[in-house]
Amino acid sequence: MTRFDHNGSSLNAFAQNKLAQLEAKNQRRRLVESSRAGAMSMHVDGGPELISFTDNDYLGLSTHPSVIAAAQAATAEFGAGAGASRLVTGNHPLYSKLEQTLARIKGTEDAVVYGSGYLANVGIIPTIIGKNDLIIADELIHTSIHGGIQLSRATIRFCRHNDVAHISEILEAERANFGRALIVVDGVYSMDGDIAPLKELGELAKVYDAWLMNDDAHALGTIGGGRGSLHETGAHGLVPLQMGTLSKAAGAYGGYLAASKSVCDLMRTRSRSFIYTTGLPPAAVGAALKALELIEADPNLVARPTKLAQHFAKELGLNKPVTPIVPLVIGSEADALKASADLADLGFKVIAFRPPTVPEGTSRLRFCFSASHRDHDVERLIAACKKLRLGGVA
C-alpha cells in the first residue's frame, strides 16, 4: 500500500526547493516594512528617511489633506467596511457617484467599479470572451490580464510590442476561425512608460469586428489631460473597453471598467470577480471621488510628473519619456539589485524590477515621478545617478 505524507512535509519541501531556486536567480521576493513619512518620503524597515521614486502615487493624492478628509467623512457616514458584496448590501450611495464620474472622465455611457484593478481584469475578459473565441494580446501586458485570459479559455495569440502590423497579420490569418475577438493592450506600459497606439489599433479592430480593451492603470491622471490614453492618442469612439485602477494617480483603491451601459450592466450581472467580492470600504470610494475631482480641476498638477521625468531623462542622456515613468535597463538581476541598494545608500528608494515582471536579461530600475516631488529632490536624484554612473551620462 502506498503511504502518503500526512503532515505537510512534502509541501514544505516543495516550497523550500522553489524558494532556493528563486534565490539562486536573484528572483526571490521579500516584504519590507515601509512607513510613509510624507507624499514621497518613507522609512524602510525602520531605517533612515528615503525619497521614493518608485511609488505609483503620481499626483501625491494618497496623502492630500482633502482626499484624507473625504475618506474620513465617508467612514464616519457609512462605516469602515461595505458589509457585503455590492449585489447584496454593499452598494453604498457613494458608488453611483463614483461610477458616473468615471464615465464622464473616460467619455463613456457608464462605468462599473471593482474591488481592484486585478479583479477587474480577471472579471471582464472571461465575461465577454470564451473558449471558441480569439484574444490577441501585446507581449508586455500586465500579469493581471494574463489571469483574465487564462480564465476565458480562449485561444491566445501574443503580438510583438506595440506592433500594429503584427496584429493585422494575426487577424487576417485567424479572425475567420473564431466567433468573437478581443485585442487587449496596456494604455501605458508600467515597465517601459510608453503608450499603446490606440487609434491605429481601434481602426484595425473595426475592420475585423474585434473589440479593443486597454488597461489604463498608469494613464488615468497622468496623460490625456488626466483622462488617460484614449484621449492622449485621439482614439475617441475606438476603444469600447477602458479598464483602469484607482490606486495609482487617484491615490485610493479599486478598479473599474468604463464602457457602454449594456456592457457595464452585463458585468454587474455575470462578472464573477464583481459578484463574489465584498464592496470596497466607503473610505476608498470617498477618497477616489475627491481625487478625481482634483484631477479634473488642475491640469498643471496632471502635467507636472511627466515634465519632471523628461528633465531627469534629459540630464542622464536617456530617451525622452512621454509619461512619468523612466526605465533604466541594467541587465542582470544582481546588477539591478546592487544599483537599487546603492541609490538607497544615497537616500533614494528605487525598486529593482526583475523577471518574471520583466523579460529575462532586462532587469531594471524604474523611476516614477510624482507631482509631489520637490524640484531639489529631482536634482539630488540626478546627481546621485551620475555619481553611480547610471544612465547615458557619466
mmCIF file of C-alpha atoms in Angstrom:
data_model
loop_
_atom_site.group_PDB
_atom_site.id
_atom_site.type_symbol
_atom_site.label_atom_id
_atom_site.label_comp_id
_atom_site.label_asym_id
_atom_site.label_seq_id
_atom_site.Cartn_x
_atom_site.Cartn_y
_atom_site.Cartn_z
ATOM 1 C CA MET A 1 0.000 0.000 0.000
ATOM 2 C CA THR A 2 1.332 3.396 -0.933
ATOM 3 C CA ARG A 3 1.995 5.606 2.052
ATOM 4 C CA PHE A 4 1.292 9.309 1.612
ATOM 5 C CA ASP A 5 2.592 12.188 3.627
ATOM 6 C CA HIS A 6 0.009 13.447 6.112
ATOM 7 C CA ASN A 7 1.992 16.101 7.975
ATOM 8 C CA GLY A 8 2.743 18.572 5.184
ATOM 9 C CA SER A 9 6.458 17.785 4.930
ATOM 10 C CA SER A 10 6.265 17.285 1.159
ATOM 11 C CA LEU A 11 4.549 20.666 0.784
ATOM 12 C CA ASN A 12 7.214 22.382 2.853
ATOM 13 C CA ALA A 13 9.945 20.640 0.883
ATOM 14 C CA PHE A 14 8.365 21.792 -2.360
ATOM 15 C CA ALA A 15 8.154 25.413 -1.131
ATOM 16 C CA GLN A 16 11.714 25.403 0.184
ATOM 17 C CA ASN A 17 13.041 23.976 -3.078
ATOM 18 C CA LYS A 18 11.223 26.599 -5.158
ATOM 19 C CA LEU A 19 12.495 29.388 -2.901
ATOM 20 C CA ALA A 20 16.060 28.116 -3.197
ATOM 21 C CA GLN A 21 15.796 28.099 -6.981
ATOM 22 C CA LEU A 22 14.481 31.669 -6.996
ATOM 23 C CA GLU A 23 17.184 32.765 -4.561
ATOM 24 C CA ALA A 24 19.865 31.370 -6.865
ATOM 25 C CA LYS A 25 18.495 33.516 -9.707
ATOM 26 C CA ASN A 26 18.093 36.648 -7.549
ATOM 27 C CA GLN A 27 14.356 36.418 -8.143
ATOM 28 C CA ARG A 28 13.079 35.762 -4.629
ATOM 29 C CA ARG A 29 10.809 38.498 -3.290
ATOM 30 C CA ARG A 30 10.674 39.721 0.296
ATOM 31 C CA LEU A 31 8.357 42.148 2.001
ATOM 32 C CA VAL A 32 9.956 45.154 3.640
ATOM 33 C CA GLU A 33 8.092 47.386 6.037
ATOM 34 C CA SER A 34 7.703 50.838 4.520
ATOM 35 C CA SER A 35 6.414 53.628 6.726
ATOM 36 C CA ARG A 36 5.472 56.661 4.654
ATOM 37 C CA ALA A 37 6.675 59.888 6.234
ATOM 38 C CA GLY A 38 5.101 62.098 3.560
ATOM 39 C CA ALA A 39 3.860 62.037 -0.002
ATOM 40 C CA MET A 40 7.165 60.728 -1.388
ATOM 41 C CA SER A 41 9.303 60.008 1.667
ATOM 42 C CA MET A 42 9.445 56.819 3.696
ATOM 43 C CA HIS A 43 11.335 54.776 6.236
ATOM 44 C CA VAL A 44 12.148 51.218 5.149
ATOM 45 C CA ASP A 45 12.489 48.621 7.927
ATOM 46 C CA GLY A 46 12.987 51.408 10.432
ATOM 47 C CA GLY A 47 15.966 52.867 8.561
ATOM 48 C CA PRO A 48 16.689 56.489 7.612
ATOM 49 C CA GLU A 49 14.257 58.520 5.561
ATOM 50 C CA LEU A 50 14.358 57.840 1.822
ATOM 51 C CA ILE A 51 12.847 59.859 -1.010
ATOM 52 C CA SER A 52 10.767 57.429 -3.049
ATOM 53 C CA PHE A 53 10.968 57.415 -6.824
ATOM 54 C CA THR A 54 9.232 54.067 -7.032
ATOM 55 C CA ASP A 55 5.636 54.861 -5.977
ATOM 56 C CA ASN A 56 2.715 54.884 -8.387
ATOM 57 C CA ASP A 57 1.216 57.809 -6.449
ATOM 58 C CA TYR A 58 1.798 60.051 -9.466
ATOM 59 C CA LEU A 59 -0.020 63.089 -8.102
ATOM 60 C CA GLY A 60 0.645 62.647 -4.397
ATOM 61 C CA LEU A 61 -3.084 62.390 -3.774
ATOM 62 C CA SER A 62 -2.887 59.472 -1.340
ATOM 63 C CA THR A 63 -1.634 61.938 1.290
ATOM 64 C CA HIS A 64 -3.542 65.013 0.092
ATOM 65 C CA PRO A 65 -5.444 66.561 3.037
ATOM 66 C CA SER A 66 -8.691 66.846 1.070
ATOM 67 C CA VAL A 67 -8.527 63.215 -0.041
ATOM 68 C CA ILE A 68 -7.840 62.036 3.501
ATOM 69 C CA ALA A 69 -10.706 64.172 4.813
ATOM 70 C CA ALA A 70 -13.057 62.688 2.202
ATOM 71 C CA ALA A 71 -12.076 59.175 3.280
ATOM 72 C CA GLN A 72 -12.684 60.050 6.921
ATOM 73 C CA ALA A 73 -16.068 61.602 6.155
ATOM 74 C CA ALA A 74 -17.152 58.542 4.170
ATOM 75 C CA THR A 75 -16.124 56.250 7.030
ATOM 76 C CA ALA A 76 -17.976 58.348 9.557
ATOM 77 C CA GLU A 77 -21.165 58.260 7.488
ATOM 78 C CA PHE A 78 -21.143 54.733 6.043
ATOM 79 C CA GLY A 79 -18.778 52.705 8.252
ATOM 80 C CA ALA A 80 -15.373 51.063 7.956
ATOM 81 C CA GLY A 81 -16.493 48.278 5.631
ATOM 82 C CA ALA A 82 -19.153 47.676 2.990
ATOM 83 C CA GLY A 83 -20.644 44.728 4.873
ATOM 84 C CA ALA A 84 -21.274 42.509 1.854
ATOM 85 C CA SER A 85 -20.894 42.261 -1.897
ATOM 86 C CA ARG A 86 -22.399 45.064 -3.942
ATOM 87 C CA LEU A 87 -25.270 42.877 -5.138
ATOM 88 C CA VAL A 88 -26.235 42.096 -1.542
ATOM 89 C CA THR A 89 -25.992 45.157 0.731
ATOM 90 C CA GLY A 90 -22.534 46.547 -0.050
ATOM 91 C CA ASN A 91 -23.552 49.055 -2.711
ATOM 92 C CA HIS A 92 -23.346 52.164 -0.537
ATOM 93 C CA PRO A 93 -24.514 55.516 -2.052
ATOM 94 C CA LEU A 94 -21.010 56.726 -2.948
ATOM 95 C CA TYR A 95 -20.645 54.064 -5.644
ATOM 96 C CA SER A 96 -23.116 55.539 -8.121
ATOM 97 C CA LYS A 97 -21.476 58.949 -7.913
ATOM 98 C CA LEU A 98 -18.030 57.429 -8.469
ATOM 99 C CA GLU A 99 -19.198 55.442 -11.496
ATOM 100 C CA GLN A 100 -20.864 58.488 -13.014
ATOM 101 C CA THR A 101 -17.666 60.491 -12.501
ATOM 102 C CA LEU A 102 -15.508 57.829 -14.129
ATOM 103 C CA ALA A 103 -17.862 57.584 -17.099
ATOM 104 C CA ARG A 104 -17.686 61.353 -17.593
ATOM 105 C CA ILE A 105 -13.894 61.433 -17.400
ATOM 106 C CA LYS A 106 -13.457 58.479 -19.745
ATOM 107 C CA GLY A 107 -16.178 59.641 -22.143
ATOM 108 C CA THR A 108 -18.422 56.582 -21.871
ATOM 109 C CA GLU A 109 -22.075 55.891 -21.085
ATOM 110 C CA ASP A 110 -21.336 54.102 -17.851
ATOM 111 C CA ALA A 111 -18.662 52.644 -15.596
ATOM 112 C CA VAL A 112 -18.582 49.791 -13.105
ATOM 113 C CA VAL A 113 -16.218 49.741 -10.114
ATOM 114 C CA TYR A 114 -14.446 46.567 -8.978
ATOM 115 C CA GLY A 115 -12.527 45.745 -5.826
ATOM 116 C CA SER A 116 -9.156 46.234 -7.553
ATOM 117 C CA GLY A 117 -7.554 46.514 -10.955
ATOM 118 C CA TYR A 118 -6.569 42.859 -10.780
ATOM 119 C CA LEU A 119 -10.151 41.835 -10.022
ATOM 120 C CA ALA A 120 -11.350 43.953 -12.933
ATOM 121 C CA ASN A 121 -9.086 42.233 -15.443
ATOM 122 C CA VAL A 122 -9.837 38.705 -14.258
ATOM 123 C CA GLY A 123 -13.547 39.537 -14.301
ATOM 124 C CA ILE A 124 -14.026 41.491 -17.512
ATOM 125 C CA ILE A 125 -12.296 39.227 -20.015
ATOM 126 C CA PRO A 126 -13.980 35.865 -19.253
ATOM 127 C CA THR A 127 -17.372 37.590 -19.116
ATOM 128 C CA ILE A 128 -17.210 38.542 -22.809
ATOM 129 C CA ILE A 129 -14.752 36.004 -24.293
ATOM 130 C CA GLY A 130 -14.933 32.192 -24.172
ATOM 131 C CA LYS A 131 -13.326 29.009 -25.437
ATOM 132 C CA ASN A 132 -14.425 29.491 -29.060
ATOM 133 C CA ASP A 133 -13.012 32.999 -29.260
ATOM 134 C CA LEU A 134 -9.693 34.691 -30.023
ATOM 135 C CA ILE A 135 -7.621 37.035 -27.875
ATOM 136 C CA ILE A 136 -4.692 38.984 -29.294
ATOM 137 C CA ALA A 137 -2.572 40.485 -26.544
ATOM 138 C CA ASP A 138 0.553 42.604 -26.526
ATOM 139 C CA GLU A 139 3.514 40.587 -25.277
ATOM 140 C CA LEU A 140 4.106 43.109 -22.452
ATOM 141 C CA ILE A 141 0.591 43.195 -20.988
ATOM 142 C CA HIS A 142 0.176 43.301 -17.216
ATOM 143 C CA THR A 143 0.107 39.995 -15.347
ATOM 144 C CA SER A 144 -3.489 40.543 -14.233
ATOM 145 C CA ILE A 145 -4.559 40.482 -17.882
ATOM 146 C CA HIS A 146 -2.896 37.082 -18.232
ATOM 147 C CA GLY A 147 -5.124 35.912 -15.384
ATOM 148 C CA GLY A 148 -8.258 37.034 -17.213
ATOM 149 C CA ILE A 149 -7.085 35.402 -20.429
ATOM 150 C CA GLN A 150 -6.500 32.058 -18.710
ATOM 151 C CA LEU A 151 -9.945 32.114 -17.120
ATOM 152 C CA SER A 152 -11.571 32.810 -20.500
ATOM 153 C CA ARG A 153 -10.196 29.574 -22.039
ATOM 154 C CA ALA A 154 -9.948 31.432 -25.354
ATOM 155 C CA THR A 155 -7.252 30.906 -27.958
ATOM 156 C CA ILE A 156 -4.474 33.401 -27.251
ATOM 157 C CA ARG A 157 -2.019 34.947 -29.684
ATOM 158 C CA PHE A 158 0.649 37.310 -28.392
ATOM 159 C CA CYS A 159 1.852 40.081 -30.667
ATOM 160 C CA ARG A 160 5.111 41.951 -30.722
ATOM 161 C CA HIS A 161 5.050 45.012 -28.509
ATOM 162 C CA ASN A 162 3.078 47.914 -29.995
ATOM 163 C CA ASP A 163 3.278 46.266 -33.431
ATOM 164 C CA VAL A 164 0.045 47.090 -35.259
ATOM 165 C CA ALA A 165 1.204 45.321 -38.411
ATOM 166 C CA HIS A 166 1.754 42.084 -36.491
ATOM 167 C CA ILE A 167 -1.776 42.256 -35.061
ATOM 168 C CA SER A 168 -3.107 42.843 -38.573
ATOM 169 C CA GLU A 169 -1.299 39.724 -39.780
ATOM 170 C CA ILE A 170 -2.816 37.632 -36.977
ATOM 171 C CA LEU A 171 -6.317 38.921 -37.650
ATOM 172 C CA GLU A 172 -6.026 38.359 -41.372
ATOM 173 C CA ALA A 173 -4.860 34.786 -40.859
ATOM 174 C CA GLU A 174 -7.116 33.719 -37.990
ATOM 175 C CA ARG A 175 -10.079 36.004 -37.341
ATOM 176 C CA ALA A 176 -12.486 33.981 -39.521
ATOM 177 C CA ASN A 177 -11.885 30.881 -37.398
ATOM 178 C CA PHE A 178 -13.391 32.345 -34.210
ATOM 179 C CA GLY A 179 -16.679 33.756 -33.012
ATOM 180 C CA ARG A 180 -15.568 36.805 -31.033
ATOM 181 C CA ALA A 181 -12.200 38.533 -30.963
ATOM 182 C CA LEU A 182 -10.549 40.763 -28.361
ATOM 183 C CA ILE A 183 -7.420 42.893 -28.698
ATOM 184 C CA VAL A 184 -6.021 43.772 -25.280
ATOM 185 C CA VAL A 185 -3.190 46.183 -24.506
ATOM 186 C CA ASP A 186 -1.914 48.430 -21.738
ATOM 187 C CA GLY A 187 -2.670 52.112 -22.318
ATOM 188 C CA VAL A 188 0.640 52.922 -20.627
ATOM 189 C CA TYR A 189 3.133 50.115 -20.095
ATOM 190 C CA SER A 190 4.275 50.224 -16.493
ATOM 191 C CA MET A 191 7.780 48.880 -17.040
ATOM 192 C CA ASP A 192 8.648 50.967 -20.110
ATOM 193 C CA GLY A 193 6.437 54.028 -19.820
ATOM 194 C CA ASP A 194 5.368 54.002 -23.473
ATOM 195 C CA ILE A 195 1.828 54.416 -24.806
ATOM 196 C CA ALA A 196 -0.184 51.972 -26.910
ATOM 197 C CA PRO A 197 -1.108 53.125 -30.465
ATOM 198 C CA LEU A 198 -4.804 53.045 -29.636
ATOM 199 C CA LYS A 199 -6.055 54.978 -32.654
ATOM 200 C CA GLU A 200 -4.382 52.639 -35.133
ATOM 201 C CA LEU A 201 -5.445 49.582 -33.149
ATOM 202 C CA GLY A 202 -9.015 50.828 -32.918
ATOM 203 C CA GLU A 203 -9.263 51.390 -36.654
ATOM 204 C CA LEU A 204 -7.853 47.918 -37.267
ATOM 205 C CA ALA A 205 -10.287 46.359 -34.806
ATOM 206 C CA LYS A 206 -13.226 47.877 -36.683
ATOM 207 C CA VAL A 207 -12.150 46.207 -39.925
ATOM 208 C CA TYR A 208 -12.166 42.744 -38.335
ATOM 209 C CA ASP A 209 -15.045 43.206 -35.856
ATOM 210 C CA ALA A 210 -12.681 42.830 -32.916
ATOM 211 C CA TRP A 211 -13.141 44.567 -29.562
ATOM 212 C CA LEU A 212 -10.288 46.709 -28.236
ATOM 213 C CA MET A 213 -9.576 46.826 -24.493
ATOM 214 C CA ASN A 214 -6.932 48.986 -22.833
ATOM 215 C CA ASP A 215 -5.627 48.782 -19.285
ATOM 216 C CA ASP A 216 -5.276 52.424 -18.240
ATOM 217 C CA ALA A 217 -3.883 51.807 -14.760
ATOM 218 C CA HIS A 218 -0.895 54.112 -15.314
ATOM 219 C CA ALA A 219 -2.693 56.558 -17.638
ATOM 220 C CA LEU A 220 -5.603 57.910 -15.594
ATOM 221 C CA GLY A 221 -4.432 61.170 -14.049
ATOM 222 C CA THR A 222 -1.134 61.266 -15.933
ATOM 223 C CA ILE A 223 -1.784 61.717 -19.677
ATOM 224 C CA GLY A 224 -4.568 62.940 -21.916
ATOM 225 C CA GLY A 225 -5.228 65.839 -19.567
ATOM 226 C CA GLY A 226 -5.763 63.280 -16.821
ATOM 227 C CA ARG A 227 -8.390 61.349 -18.794
ATOM 228 C CA GLY A 228 -6.000 58.637 -19.972
ATOM 229 C CA SER A 229 -4.541 57.022 -23.058
ATOM 230 C CA LEU A 230 -7.625 57.181 -25.290
ATOM 231 C CA HIS A 231 -7.697 60.971 -25.007
ATOM 232 C CA GLU A 232 -3.929 61.219 -25.350
ATOM 233 C CA THR A 233 -3.945 59.282 -28.637
ATOM 234 C CA GLY A 234 -7.149 60.680 -30.117
ATOM 235 C CA ALA A 235 -8.818 57.273 -30.237
ATOM 236 C CA HIS A 236 -12.305 58.568 -29.491
ATOM 237 C CA GLY A 237 -15.023 56.021 -30.206
ATOM 238 C CA LEU A 238 -12.482 53.287 -30.936
ATOM 239 C CA VAL A 239 -11.901 51.694 -27.515
ATOM 240 C CA PRO A 240 -15.130 50.166 -26.197
ATOM 241 C CA LEU A 241 -13.478 48.687 -23.092
ATOM 242 C CA GLN A 242 -11.462 51.095 -20.927
ATOM 243 C CA MET A 243 -10.253 49.398 -17.773
ATOM 244 C CA GLY A 244 -8.213 51.051 -15.036
ATOM 245 C CA THR A 245 -7.415 51.403 -11.361
ATOM 246 C CA LEU A 246 -7.996 53.980 -8.642
ATOM 247 C CA SER A 247 -4.866 53.014 -6.707
ATOM 248 C CA LYS A 248 -2.236 54.939 -8.641
ATOM 249 C CA ALA A 249 -2.716 58.581 -9.682
ATOM 250 C CA ALA A 250 -6.054 58.665 -7.849
ATOM 251 C CA GLY A 251 -4.252 57.652 -4.665
ATOM 252 C CA ALA A 252 -7.045 55.412 -3.343
ATOM 253 C CA TYR A 253 -8.036 51.833 -4.191
ATOM 254 C CA GLY A 254 -10.279 49.902 -6.552
ATOM 255 C CA GLY A 255 -10.570 49.101 -10.247
ATOM 256 C CA TYR A 256 -13.097 49.985 -12.920
ATOM 257 C CA LEU A 257 -14.390 49.392 -16.414
ATOM 258 C CA ALA A 258 -15.679 52.357 -18.426
ATOM 259 C CA ALA A 259 -17.873 51.181 -21.290
ATOM 260 C CA SER A 260 -21.414 51.271 -22.661
ATOM 261 C CA LYS A 261 -24.314 50.881 -20.278
ATOM 262 C CA SER A 262 -25.190 47.438 -21.625
ATOM 263 C CA VAL A 263 -21.626 46.169 -21.193
ATOM 264 C CA CYS A 264 -21.414 47.545 -17.642
ATOM 265 C CA ASP A 265 -24.777 46.010 -16.776
ATOM 266 C CA LEU A 266 -23.522 42.674 -18.089
ATOM 267 C CA MET A 267 -20.511 42.927 -15.779
ATOM 268 C CA ARG A 268 -22.757 43.635 -12.800
ATOM 269 C CA THR A 269 -24.803 40.567 -13.700
ATOM 270 C CA ARG A 270 -22.182 37.997 -14.794
ATOM 271 C CA SER A 271 -18.642 39.077 -13.876
ATOM 272 C CA ARG A 272 -17.599 36.727 -11.073
ATOM 273 C CA SER A 273 -14.939 38.947 -9.514
ATOM 274 C CA PHE A 274 -17.595 41.656 -9.206
ATOM 275 C CA ILE A 275 -20.415 39.470 -7.935
ATOM 276 C CA TYR A 276 -18.488 37.457 -5.341
ATOM 277 C CA THR A 277 -16.349 40.188 -3.757
ATOM 278 C CA THR A 278 -17.243 42.382 -0.806
ATOM 279 C CA GLY A 279 -17.730 46.013 -1.804
ATOM 280 C CA LEU A 280 -14.919 48.499 -1.310
ATOM 281 C CA PRO A 281 -14.728 50.239 2.072
ATOM 282 C CA PRO A 282 -16.576 53.569 1.878
ATOM 283 C CA ALA A 283 -13.301 55.348 2.677
ATOM 284 C CA ALA A 284 -11.713 54.118 -0.569
ATOM 285 C CA VAL A 285 -14.676 55.249 -2.650
ATOM 286 C CA GLY A 286 -14.882 58.642 -0.926
ATOM 287 C CA ALA A 287 -11.146 59.186 -1.379
ATOM 288 C CA ALA A 288 -11.316 58.257 -5.064
ATOM 289 C CA LEU A 289 -14.164 60.692 -5.660
ATOM 290 C CA LYS A 290 -12.234 63.586 -4.158
ATOM 291 C CA ALA A 291 -9.061 62.595 -6.041
ATOM 292 C CA LEU A 292 -10.884 62.553 -9.379
ATOM 293 C CA GLU A 293 -12.312 65.973 -8.586
ATOM 294 C CA LEU A 294 -8.775 67.306 -8.049
ATOM 295 C CA ILE A 295 -7.540 65.672 -11.256
ATOM 296 C CA GLU A 296 -10.291 67.288 -13.319
ATOM 297 C CA ALA A 297 -9.712 70.698 -11.737
ATOM 298 C CA ASP A 298 -5.933 71.046 -12.068
ATOM 299 C CA PRO A 299 -4.235 70.393 -15.443
ATOM 300 C CA ASN A 300 -0.913 71.687 -14.092
ATOM 301 C CA LEU A 301 -0.961 69.011 -11.397
ATOM 302 C CA VAL A 302 -1.513 66.334 -14.049
ATOM 303 C CA ALA A 303 1.264 67.656 -16.300
ATOM 304 C CA ARG A 304 3.965 68.008 -13.637
ATOM 305 C CA PRO A 305 5.057 64.328 -13.237
ATOM 306 C CA THR A 306 5.873 63.912 -16.940
ATOM 307 C CA LYS A 307 7.721 67.240 -17.004
ATOM 308 C CA LEU A 308 9.898 66.079 -14.095
ATOM 309 C CA ALA A 309 10.513 62.742 -15.812
ATOM 310 C CA GLN A 310 11.586 64.482 -19.012
ATOM 311 C CA HIS A 311 14.014 66.741 -17.152
ATOM 312 C CA PHE A 312 15.523 63.736 -15.350
ATOM 313 C CA ALA A 313 15.905 61.741 -18.569
ATOM 314 C CA LYS A 314 17.484 64.656 -20.427
ATOM 315 C CA GLU A 315 20.076 65.164 -17.707
ATOM 316 C CA LEU A 316 21.017 61.472 -17.778
ATOM 317 C CA GLY A 317 21.065 61.107 -21.559
ATOM 318 C CA LEU A 318 18.038 58.809 -21.655
ATOM 319 C CA ASN A 319 15.252 58.715 -24.221
ATOM 320 C CA LYS A 320 12.595 61.385 -23.721
ATOM 321 C CA PRO A 321 9.683 59.869 -21.791
ATOM 322 C CA VAL A 322 6.056 60.551 -22.669
ATOM 323 C CA THR A 323 4.718 59.544 -19.241
ATOM 324 C CA PRO A 324 6.013 59.856 -15.647
ATOM 325 C CA ILE A 325 7.820 56.500 -15.983
ATOM 326 C CA VAL A 326 11.521 56.319 -16.854
ATOM 327 C CA PRO A 327 13.014 52.811 -17.166
ATOM 328 C CA LEU A 328 16.741 52.262 -16.815
ATOM 329 C CA VAL A 329 17.533 48.760 -18.051
ATOM 330 C CA ILE A 330 20.510 47.284 -16.171
ATOM 331 C CA GLY A 331 20.551 43.682 -17.412
ATOM 332 C CA SER A 332 21.158 41.087 -14.723
ATOM 333 C CA GLU A 333 19.129 40.704 -11.565
ATOM 334 C CA ALA A 334 22.214 41.051 -9.361
ATOM 335 C CA ASP A 335 23.337 44.300 -11.015
ATOM 336 C CA ALA A 336 19.859 45.800 -10.790
ATOM 337 C CA LEU A 337 19.609 44.916 -7.103
ATOM 338 C CA LYS A 338 23.024 46.474 -6.464
ATOM 339 C CA ALA A 339 22.061 49.691 -8.247
ATOM 340 C CA SER A 340 18.901 49.885 -6.144
ATOM 341 C CA ALA A 341 20.889 49.342 -2.945
ATOM 342 C CA ASP A 342 23.470 51.966 -3.966
ATOM 343 C CA LEU A 343 20.718 54.540 -4.521
ATOM 344 C CA ALA A 344 19.242 53.679 -1.119
ATOM 345 C CA ASP A 345 22.630 54.418 0.457
ATOM 346 C CA LEU A 346 22.382 57.882 -1.122
ATOM 347 C CA GLY A 347 18.863 58.469 0.200
ATOM 348 C CA PHE A 348 16.549 57.227 -2.579
ATOM 349 C CA LYS A 349 14.087 54.361 -2.845
ATOM 350 C CA VAL A 350 14.069 52.981 -6.390
ATOM 351 C CA ILE A 351 12.948 49.370 -6.782
ATOM 352 C CA ALA A 352 14.787 46.876 -8.996
ATOM 353 C CA PHE A 353 12.309 45.040 -11.215
ATOM 354 C CA ARG A 354 13.301 41.514 -12.208
ATOM 355 C CA PRO A 355 11.850 38.547 -14.109
ATOM 356 C CA PRO A 356 9.102 37.455 -14.366
ATOM 357 C CA THR A 357 7.856 41.054 -14.097
ATOM 358 C CA VAL A 358 10.190 41.973 -16.964
ATOM 359 C CA PRO A 359 11.757 39.749 -19.644
ATOM 360 C CA GLU A 360 14.934 37.826 -18.858
ATOM 361 C CA GLY A 361 18.053 39.948 -19.217
ATOM 362 C CA THR A 362 16.188 43.249 -18.822
ATOM 363 C CA SER A 363 16.170 43.723 -15.054
ATOM 364 C CA ARG A 364 15.890 47.426 -14.435
ATOM 365 C CA LEU A 365 15.364 50.375 -12.216
ATOM 366 C CA ARG A 366 12.032 52.055 -12.827
ATOM 367 C CA PHE A 367 11.861 55.715 -11.837
ATOM 368 C CA CYS A 368 8.349 57.046 -11.240
ATOM 369 C CA PHE A 369 7.876 60.792 -10.888
ATOM 370 C CA SER A 370 5.162 62.463 -8.889
ATOM 371 C CA ALA A 371 3.718 65.951 -8.770
ATOM 372 C CA SER A 372 4.633 65.916 -5.084
ATOM 373 C CA HIS A 373 8.357 65.521 -5.773
ATOM 374 C CA ARG A 374 10.170 68.740 -4.993
ATOM 375 C CA ASP A 375 12.470 70.157 -7.647
ATOM 376 C CA HIS A 376 15.522 69.796 -5.424
ATOM 377 C CA ASP A 377 14.661 66.109 -4.786
ATOM 378 C CA VAL A 378 14.881 65.502 -8.519
ATOM 379 C CA GLU A 379 18.173 67.402 -8.783
ATOM 380 C CA ARG A 380 19.619 65.328 -5.935
ATOM 381 C CA LEU A 381 18.485 62.146 -7.678
ATOM 382 C CA ILE A 382 20.147 63.245 -10.916
ATOM 383 C CA ALA A 383 23.395 63.914 -9.047
ATOM 384 C CA ALA A 384 23.194 60.518 -7.326
ATOM 385 C CA CYS A 385 22.647 58.668 -10.619
ATOM 386 C CA LYS A 386 25.583 60.472 -12.193
ATOM 387 C CA LYS A 387 27.764 59.607 -9.217
ATOM 388 C CA LEU A 388 26.843 55.947 -9.646
ATOM 389 C CA ARG A 389 27.332 56.197 -13.412
ATOM 390 C CA LEU A 390 23.726 55.225 -14.107
ATOM 391 C CA GLY A 391 22.236 56.330 -17.390
ATOM 392 C CA GLY A 392 23.783 57.588 -20.600
ATOM 393 C CA VAL A 393 25.789 60.400 -18.997
ATOM 394 C CA ALA A 394 28.730 59.683 -16.684
#
